[in-house]
Amino acid sequence: MGIFKMTYQMMLINFKDFGYWFWTLLYPLLLSTLFILTTSNITGDDMDDIPVGITEEHQLASTLDQVEILEVTETTEPEALTLMENEELSGFITDDNELIVTSSGLNQTILESVLNEIIQIYESGIPIENFSFDDNFIVETDADREPQVIMFYSLIAMMVFYTMFSSIEFMTTMQPNLSTMGARFQASPYSKIKMLMASAVGALGLGLLTNFIIIAYLMIFYQGTLFNALMPTIILLIFGNIAGIGIGFAVGLFPKINMNFKTFVGLIFLLTLTFSAGMIGPAVRVLVNENLPLLNDLNPVARLADTLFRINLMDNFDDYMMTLGILTGIAVVMFMFTLFALRRKQYDSL
């Protein structure tokens, strides 16, 4: 049997599985619809300027005045704390360029993003007068003025890793002690490498198909702009899908555990990573970053969501190659581990 026929057979296994289509297509579609409905009434035109306090003669005063969505007020730190408690200020920037806030929310998230970007510009040595803050911070689209778009990018990052379900099913089916088909595979002369490759190609094809359907749905029905860098986004999706396949292979190797339980554990784990990445709202992500900063640093879903946000809405490719490298590293390690484990497995009888 050639590798193309193997690929077709592997795709057919998932194609006939309603559970696979529910989690990889219907569930993301339902979440996308929910996010669109809940954010449709939040527009940039209705958004008030964000009040922020700074000290007198602050070094960033003239720069912050150029950012249209900020309302800058000169004050002292004690007065700023009182104003923040009374919800008259969203944050206060100290002389050391540290942002002080007394609560978490959309305004605080925007302030943190703007301040970090300004500091990066100063540290890079770019003349501040040559930098257009309108182009980098506030492009006049609804999406850029709505931090809740991180929910959409977290959703996309989550569904990219859903290819693990396809590879979990394949790996479980391939084990002789867990399925009749696995016994046939084990007794056949087919190359394990070819079968792994066929399964990976099939899972990648189905994964990209569902990804493109969701992206097309968002581009049609979401009022803002989510994809200003479409080709780099597609490349990220491909690498993310491959990483998800590798993770699924490794999870599917666990012996004496049926496929449904493996899928359930993988789903819960992935949803946990996605929630910490901000799928249920920017405030959750801010909370995680403040209390468990290492969690999202190691979270591939959060890293992918961050990179999607930066390249599409901030035109920032600083961590793009790093994210691709991490996803590639995950895929390579998982594929090598899977192949090594399969080659060493022995069975007393089939």
Short mmCIF file of C-alpha atoms in Angstrom, two decimals:
data_model
loop_
_atom_site.label_atom_id
_atom_site.label_comp_id
_atom_site.label_asym_id
_atom_site.label_seq_id
_atom_site.Cartn_x
_atom_site.Cartn_y
_atom_site.Cartn_z
CA MET A 1 0.00 0.00 0.00
CA GLY A 2 1.44 3.38 -1.01
CA ILE A 3 1.70 6.30 1.37
CA PHE A 4 -1.04 8.22 -0.49
CA LYS A 5 -3.50 5.36 -0.05
CA MET A 6 -2.49 5.09 3.61
CA THR A 7 -3.14 8.81 4.02
CA TYR A 8 -6.56 8.43 2.45
CA GLN A 9 -7.43 5.58 4.80
CA MET A 10 -6.30 7.53 7.87
CA MET A 11 -8.34 10.57 6.82
CA LEU A 12 -11.35 8.34 6.23
CA ILE A 13 -11.20 7.07 9.82
CA ASN A 14 -11.56 10.61 11.18
CA PHE A 15 -13.95 11.75 8.46
CA LYS A 16 -16.55 9.21 9.59
CA ASP A 17 -16.17 10.15 13.27
CA PHE A 18 -18.83 12.65 14.40
CA GLY A 19 -16.98 13.30 17.66
CA TYR A 20 -13.93 14.44 15.73
CA TRP A 21 -15.94 16.94 13.66
CA PHE A 22 -17.77 18.21 16.73
CA TRP A 23 -14.60 19.15 18.63
CA THR A 24 -12.55 20.36 15.67
CA LEU A 25 -15.25 22.25 13.74
CA LEU A 26 -18.66 22.60 15.41
CA TYR A 27 -17.32 23.52 18.84
CA PRO A 28 -14.99 26.28 17.53
CA LEU A 29 -17.84 27.55 15.32
CA LEU A 30 -20.13 27.77 18.34
CA LEU A 31 -17.50 29.62 20.36
CA SER A 32 -16.77 31.96 17.44
CA THR A 33 -20.46 32.80 17.16
CA LEU A 34 -20.68 33.40 20.91
CA PHE A 35 -17.65 35.72 20.87
CA ILE A 36 -19.02 37.65 17.88
CA LEU A 37 -22.40 38.13 19.58
CA THR A 38 -20.89 39.20 22.91
CA THR A 39 -18.44 41.68 21.36
CA SER A 40 -20.61 43.08 18.56
CA ASN A 41 -21.84 45.98 20.71
CA ILE A 42 -18.35 47.03 21.82
CA THR A 43 -17.02 49.39 19.18
CA GLY A 44 -14.06 51.70 19.05
CA ASP A 45 -16.25 54.76 18.39
CA ASP A 46 -18.11 54.25 21.69
CA MET A 47 -14.94 53.71 23.70
CA ASP A 48 -13.94 56.56 26.02
CA ASP A 49 -10.37 57.75 26.29
CA ILE A 50 -8.39 55.94 28.97
CA PRO A 51 -7.40 58.22 31.87
CA VAL A 52 -3.80 57.69 32.98
CA GLY A 53 -1.77 59.60 35.53
CA ILE A 54 1.89 60.59 35.32
CA THR A 55 4.21 62.70 37.45
CA GLU A 56 4.99 66.30 36.56
CA GLU A 57 7.59 66.73 33.80
CA HIS A 58 7.56 62.99 33.15
CA GLN A 59 9.98 61.94 30.40
CA LEU A 60 7.17 60.19 28.47
CA ALA A 61 4.64 63.03 28.79
CA SER A 62 4.94 64.33 25.23
CA THR A 63 4.95 60.80 23.84
CA LEU A 64 1.85 59.71 25.74
CA ASP A 65 0.02 62.85 24.59
CA GLN A 66 0.36 61.58 21.00
CA VAL A 67 -1.64 58.43 21.75
CA GLU A 68 -5.21 59.38 20.89
CA ILE A 69 -7.02 57.00 23.25
CA LEU A 70 -5.15 58.21 26.34
CA GLU A 71 -6.22 61.10 28.57
CA VAL A 72 -3.04 62.08 30.42
CA THR A 73 -3.21 63.79 33.81
CA GLU A 74 -0.23 65.06 35.82
CA THR A 75 -0.51 64.05 39.46
CA THR A 76 1.39 62.46 42.34
CA GLU A 77 1.40 58.77 43.21
CA PRO A 78 -0.68 59.13 46.44
CA GLU A 79 -3.27 61.24 44.62
CA ALA A 80 -3.28 58.76 41.71
CA LEU A 81 -4.01 55.86 44.07
CA THR A 82 -7.00 57.75 45.46
CA LEU A 83 -8.22 58.59 41.95
CA MET A 84 -7.86 54.94 40.90
CA GLU A 85 -9.85 53.80 43.93
CA ASN A 86 -12.57 56.24 42.82
CA GLU A 87 -12.28 54.88 39.24
CA GLU A 88 -11.21 58.29 37.93
CA LEU A 89 -7.88 56.92 36.68
CA SER A 90 -7.16 53.55 35.08
CA GLY A 91 -3.45 53.57 35.93
CA PHE A 92 -0.43 55.60 36.99
CA ILE A 93 3.02 55.62 35.35
CA THR A 94 5.89 56.26 37.76
CA ASP A 95 9.16 58.08 37.02
CA ASP A 96 10.71 54.61 36.55
CA ASN A 97 8.13 53.88 33.82
CA GLU A 98 6.34 51.29 35.95
CA LEU A 99 2.58 50.98 35.56
CA ILE A 100 0.62 50.98 38.83
CA VAL A 101 -2.99 49.75 38.76
CA THR A 102 -5.49 48.88 41.45
CA SER A 103 -7.71 46.65 39.32
CA SER A 104 -7.61 44.51 36.17
CA GLY A 105 -9.60 45.18 33.03
CA LEU A 106 -9.56 46.25 29.39
CA ASN A 107 -8.17 49.72 30.09
CA GLN A 108 -5.32 48.35 32.16
CA THR A 109 -4.48 45.83 29.43
CA ILE A 110 -4.30 48.60 26.82
CA LEU A 111 -2.15 50.79 29.08
CA GLU A 112 0.30 47.96 29.67
CA SER A 113 0.57 47.26 25.94
CA VAL A 114 1.09 50.94 25.03
CA LEU A 115 3.67 51.53 27.77
CA ASN A 116 5.64 48.39 26.87
CA GLU A 117 5.71 49.40 23.23
CA ILE A 118 6.93 52.93 24.01
CA ILE A 119 9.68 51.60 26.28
CA GLN A 120 10.80 49.16 23.56
CA ILE A 121 11.01 52.04 21.08
CA TYR A 122 13.16 54.11 23.44
CA GLU A 123 15.45 51.16 24.18
CA SER A 124 15.84 50.36 20.48
CA GLY A 125 17.22 53.83 19.79
CA ILE A 126 14.54 54.73 17.24
CA PRO A 127 14.02 58.54 17.23
CA ILE A 128 10.65 59.02 18.85
CA GLU A 129 9.70 61.83 16.47
CA ASN A 130 9.97 59.40 13.54
CA PHE A 131 7.52 56.94 15.03
CA SER A 132 3.81 57.04 14.23
CA PHE A 133 1.79 55.96 17.24
CA ASP A 134 -1.40 55.93 15.21
CA ASP A 135 0.04 53.25 12.94
CA ASN A 136 1.29 51.01 15.71
CA PHE A 137 -1.13 51.49 18.55
CA ILE A 138 -4.43 52.75 17.18
CA VAL A 139 -5.12 51.78 13.61
CA GLU A 140 -8.69 52.91 13.06
CA THR A 141 -10.42 49.55 13.07
CA ASP A 142 -12.73 48.09 15.66
CA ALA A 143 -10.46 45.10 16.32
CA ASP A 144 -7.45 47.17 17.30
CA ARG A 145 -9.41 49.16 19.84
CA GLU A 146 -10.93 46.06 21.41
CA PRO A 147 -8.54 44.03 23.58
CA GLN A 148 -11.19 41.29 23.68
CA VAL A 149 -9.89 40.16 20.28
CA ILE A 150 -7.38 38.12 22.30
CA MET A 151 -10.32 35.73 22.84
CA PHE A 152 -10.47 35.07 19.10
CA TYR A 153 -6.73 34.49 18.83
CA SER A 154 -6.84 32.15 21.83
CA LEU A 155 -9.64 30.23 20.16
CA ILE A 156 -7.63 29.93 16.95
CA ALA A 157 -4.56 28.80 18.91
CA MET A 158 -6.67 26.18 20.68
CA MET A 159 -8.20 24.74 17.53
CA VAL A 160 -4.76 24.53 15.91
CA PHE A 161 -3.75 21.98 18.54
CA TYR A 162 -6.95 19.98 17.99
CA THR A 163 -5.03 17.86 15.48
CA MET A 164 -3.95 15.92 18.55
CA PHE A 165 -7.35 14.21 18.58
CA SER A 166 -6.76 12.72 15.15
CA SER A 167 -3.30 11.41 16.07
CA ILE A 168 -4.56 10.09 19.42
CA GLU A 169 -7.19 8.08 17.58
CA PHE A 170 -4.66 6.78 15.08
CA MET A 171 -2.08 5.83 17.71
CA THR A 172 -4.67 4.07 19.88
CA THR A 173 -6.07 2.22 16.88
CA MET A 174 -2.58 1.17 15.88
CA GLN A 175 -1.86 -0.65 19.16
CA PRO A 176 -2.62 -4.39 19.00
CA ASN A 177 -3.66 -4.61 22.65
CA LEU A 178 -6.28 -1.88 22.17
CA SER A 179 -7.86 -2.69 18.79
CA THR A 180 -8.27 -5.43 16.19
CA MET A 181 -7.01 -3.07 13.50
CA GLY A 182 -3.88 -2.57 15.58
CA ALA A 183 -3.22 -6.30 15.58
CA ARG A 184 -3.50 -6.29 11.80
CA PHE A 185 -1.12 -3.35 11.54
CA GLN A 186 1.40 -5.05 13.82
CA ALA A 187 1.31 -8.26 11.80
CA SER A 188 1.55 -6.47 8.47
CA PRO A 189 4.82 -5.65 6.68
CA TYR A 190 3.98 -1.93 6.47
CA SER A 191 6.65 0.50 7.58
CA LYS A 192 5.83 2.21 10.88
CA ILE A 193 7.46 5.39 9.61
CA LYS A 194 5.20 5.39 6.54
CA MET A 195 2.12 4.82 8.67
CA LEU A 196 3.11 7.65 11.01
CA MET A 197 3.74 9.96 8.07
CA ALA A 198 0.45 9.00 6.45
CA SER A 199 -1.42 9.67 9.68
CA ALA A 200 0.39 12.99 10.18
CA VAL A 201 -0.34 14.17 6.63
CA GLY A 202 -3.99 13.12 6.94
CA ALA A 203 -4.40 14.86 10.30
CA LEU A 204 -2.68 17.99 8.96
CA GLY A 205 -4.98 18.09 5.94
CA LEU A 206 -8.14 17.78 8.04
CA GLY A 207 -6.80 20.22 10.63
CA LEU A 208 -6.01 22.92 8.09
CA LEU A 209 -9.42 22.38 6.48
CA THR A 210 -11.21 23.11 9.76
CA ASN A 211 -8.84 26.01 10.51
CA PHE A 212 -9.58 27.68 7.17
CA ILE A 213 -13.33 27.23 7.66
CA ILE A 214 -13.17 28.97 11.06
CA ILE A 215 -10.96 31.77 9.74
CA ALA A 216 -13.26 32.33 6.74
CA TYR A 217 -16.23 32.41 9.13
CA LEU A 218 -14.57 35.06 11.29
CA MET A 219 -13.50 37.13 8.30
CA ILE A 220 -17.08 37.16 6.99
CA PHE A 221 -19.06 37.70 10.19
CA TYR A 222 -16.74 39.54 12.58
CA GLN A 223 -17.05 43.31 12.16
CA GLY A 224 -13.41 44.09 12.90
CA THR A 225 -10.17 43.04 11.24
CA LEU A 226 -8.41 40.02 12.71
CA PHE A 227 -5.98 39.03 9.95
CA ASN A 228 -3.79 41.78 8.56
CA ALA A 229 -0.89 39.34 8.03
CA LEU A 230 -2.68 36.39 6.47
CA MET A 231 0.27 34.45 5.02
CA PRO A 232 2.40 34.57 8.22
CA THR A 233 -0.76 33.53 10.08
CA ILE A 234 -1.22 30.50 7.82
CA ILE A 235 2.42 29.49 8.37
CA LEU A 236 1.84 29.64 12.13
CA LEU A 237 -1.27 27.49 11.73
CA ILE A 238 0.66 24.84 9.80
CA PHE A 239 3.43 24.62 12.41
CA GLY A 240 0.88 24.61 15.23
CA ASN A 241 -1.08 21.79 13.62
CA ILE A 242 2.09 19.72 13.26
CA ALA A 243 2.97 20.32 16.93
CA GLY A 244 -0.54 19.20 17.90
CA ILE A 245 -0.14 16.03 15.87
CA GLY A 246 3.12 15.23 17.66
CA ILE A 247 1.51 15.77 21.08
CA GLY A 248 -1.37 13.50 20.08
CA PHE A 249 1.03 10.74 19.04
CA ALA A 250 2.75 10.88 22.44
CA VAL A 251 -0.55 10.87 24.36
CA GLY A 252 -1.86 7.99 22.23
CA LEU A 253 1.08 5.80 23.27
CA PHE A 254 -0.23 5.31 26.79
CA PRO A 255 -1.09 1.59 27.10
CA LYS A 256 -4.27 0.05 28.52
CA ILE A 257 -6.20 3.33 28.27
CA ASN A 258 -9.00 3.63 25.74
CA MET A 259 -9.20 6.40 23.19
CA ASN A 260 -12.18 8.18 24.79
CA PHE A 261 -10.36 8.67 28.09
CA LYS A 262 -7.19 9.87 26.33
CA THR A 263 -9.26 12.33 24.29
CA PHE A 264 -11.02 13.58 27.44
CA VAL A 265 -7.74 14.17 29.28
CA GLY A 266 -6.24 15.92 26.23
CA LEU A 267 -9.32 18.12 25.90
CA ILE A 268 -9.31 19.21 29.54
CA PHE A 269 -5.57 19.94 29.42
CA LEU A 270 -5.92 21.96 26.21
CA LEU A 271 -8.92 23.93 27.51
CA THR A 272 -6.98 24.80 30.67
CA LEU A 273 -4.09 26.17 28.60
CA THR A 274 -6.51 28.07 26.39
CA PHE A 275 -8.38 29.66 29.30
CA SER A 276 -5.09 30.87 30.83
CA ALA A 277 -4.20 32.29 27.40
CA GLY A 278 -7.26 34.57 27.56
CA MET A 279 -10.08 32.81 25.72
CA ILE A 280 -12.65 33.73 28.37
CA GLY A 281 -11.46 37.32 28.53
CA PRO A 282 -8.36 39.54 28.77
CA ALA A 283 -8.84 39.95 32.53
CA VAL A 284 -8.14 36.26 33.11
CA ARG A 285 -4.94 36.49 31.13
CA VAL A 286 -3.83 39.55 33.11
CA LEU A 287 -4.60 37.68 36.34
CA VAL A 288 -2.55 34.66 35.26
CA ASN A 289 0.35 36.85 34.13
CA GLU A 290 0.40 38.67 37.46
CA ASN A 291 0.22 35.60 39.69
CA LEU A 292 1.67 32.76 37.57
CA PRO A 293 3.84 34.45 34.92
CA LEU A 294 5.77 31.25 34.18
CA LEU A 295 2.57 29.41 33.20
CA ASN A 296 1.93 31.43 30.05
CA ASP A 297 5.65 31.62 29.27
CA LEU A 298 5.62 27.82 28.95
CA ASN A 299 2.11 27.62 27.49
CA PRO A 300 2.34 26.99 23.72
CA VAL A 301 -1.30 28.05 23.25
CA ALA A 302 -0.63 31.41 24.96
CA ARG A 303 2.56 31.95 22.96
CA LEU A 304 0.77 31.20 19.69
CA ALA A 305 -2.13 33.49 20.62
CA ASP A 306 0.32 36.28 21.54
CA THR A 307 2.16 35.95 18.25
CA LEU A 308 -1.07 35.98 16.25
CA PHE A 309 -2.11 39.15 18.09
CA ARG A 310 1.22 40.90 17.54
CA ILE A 311 1.71 40.12 13.85
CA ASN A 312 -1.88 40.91 12.88
CA LEU A 313 -2.73 43.91 15.03
CA MET A 314 0.63 45.42 15.98
CA ASP A 315 2.72 44.48 12.92
CA ASN A 316 5.28 43.15 15.41
CA PHE A 317 7.28 40.10 14.29
CA ASP A 318 9.83 40.16 17.13
CA ASP A 319 8.88 36.73 18.53
CA TYR A 320 7.58 35.22 15.28
CA MET A 321 10.61 33.04 14.54
CA MET A 322 10.91 32.07 18.20
CA THR A 323 7.31 30.80 18.19
CA LEU A 324 7.91 28.83 15.00
CA GLY A 325 11.05 27.36 16.57
CA ILE A 326 9.21 26.30 19.72
CA LEU A 327 6.40 24.66 17.74
CA THR A 328 8.97 22.88 15.57
CA GLY A 329 10.84 21.71 18.65
CA ILE A 330 7.65 20.29 20.19
CA ALA A 331 6.83 18.43 16.97
CA VAL A 332 10.35 16.99 16.51
CA VAL A 333 10.66 15.81 20.12
CA MET A 334 7.22 14.20 20.09
CA PHE A 335 7.71 12.49 16.73
CA MET A 336 11.11 11.09 17.75
CA PHE A 337 9.74 9.88 21.07
CA THR A 338 6.79 8.20 19.34
CA LEU A 339 8.93 6.44 16.76
CA PHE A 340 11.39 5.27 19.42
CA ALA A 341 8.57 3.93 21.61
CA LEU A 342 6.87 2.10 18.74
CA ARG A 343 10.07 0.41 17.60
CA ARG A 344 10.73 -0.94 21.11
CA LYS A 345 7.25 -2.28 21.79
CA GLN A 346 6.92 -6.07 21.91
CA TYR A 347 3.79 -8.20 22.28
CA ASP A 348 3.56 -11.80 23.48
CA SER A 349 0.73 -12.55 21.07
CA LEU A 350 -1.53 -10.77 18.61
#
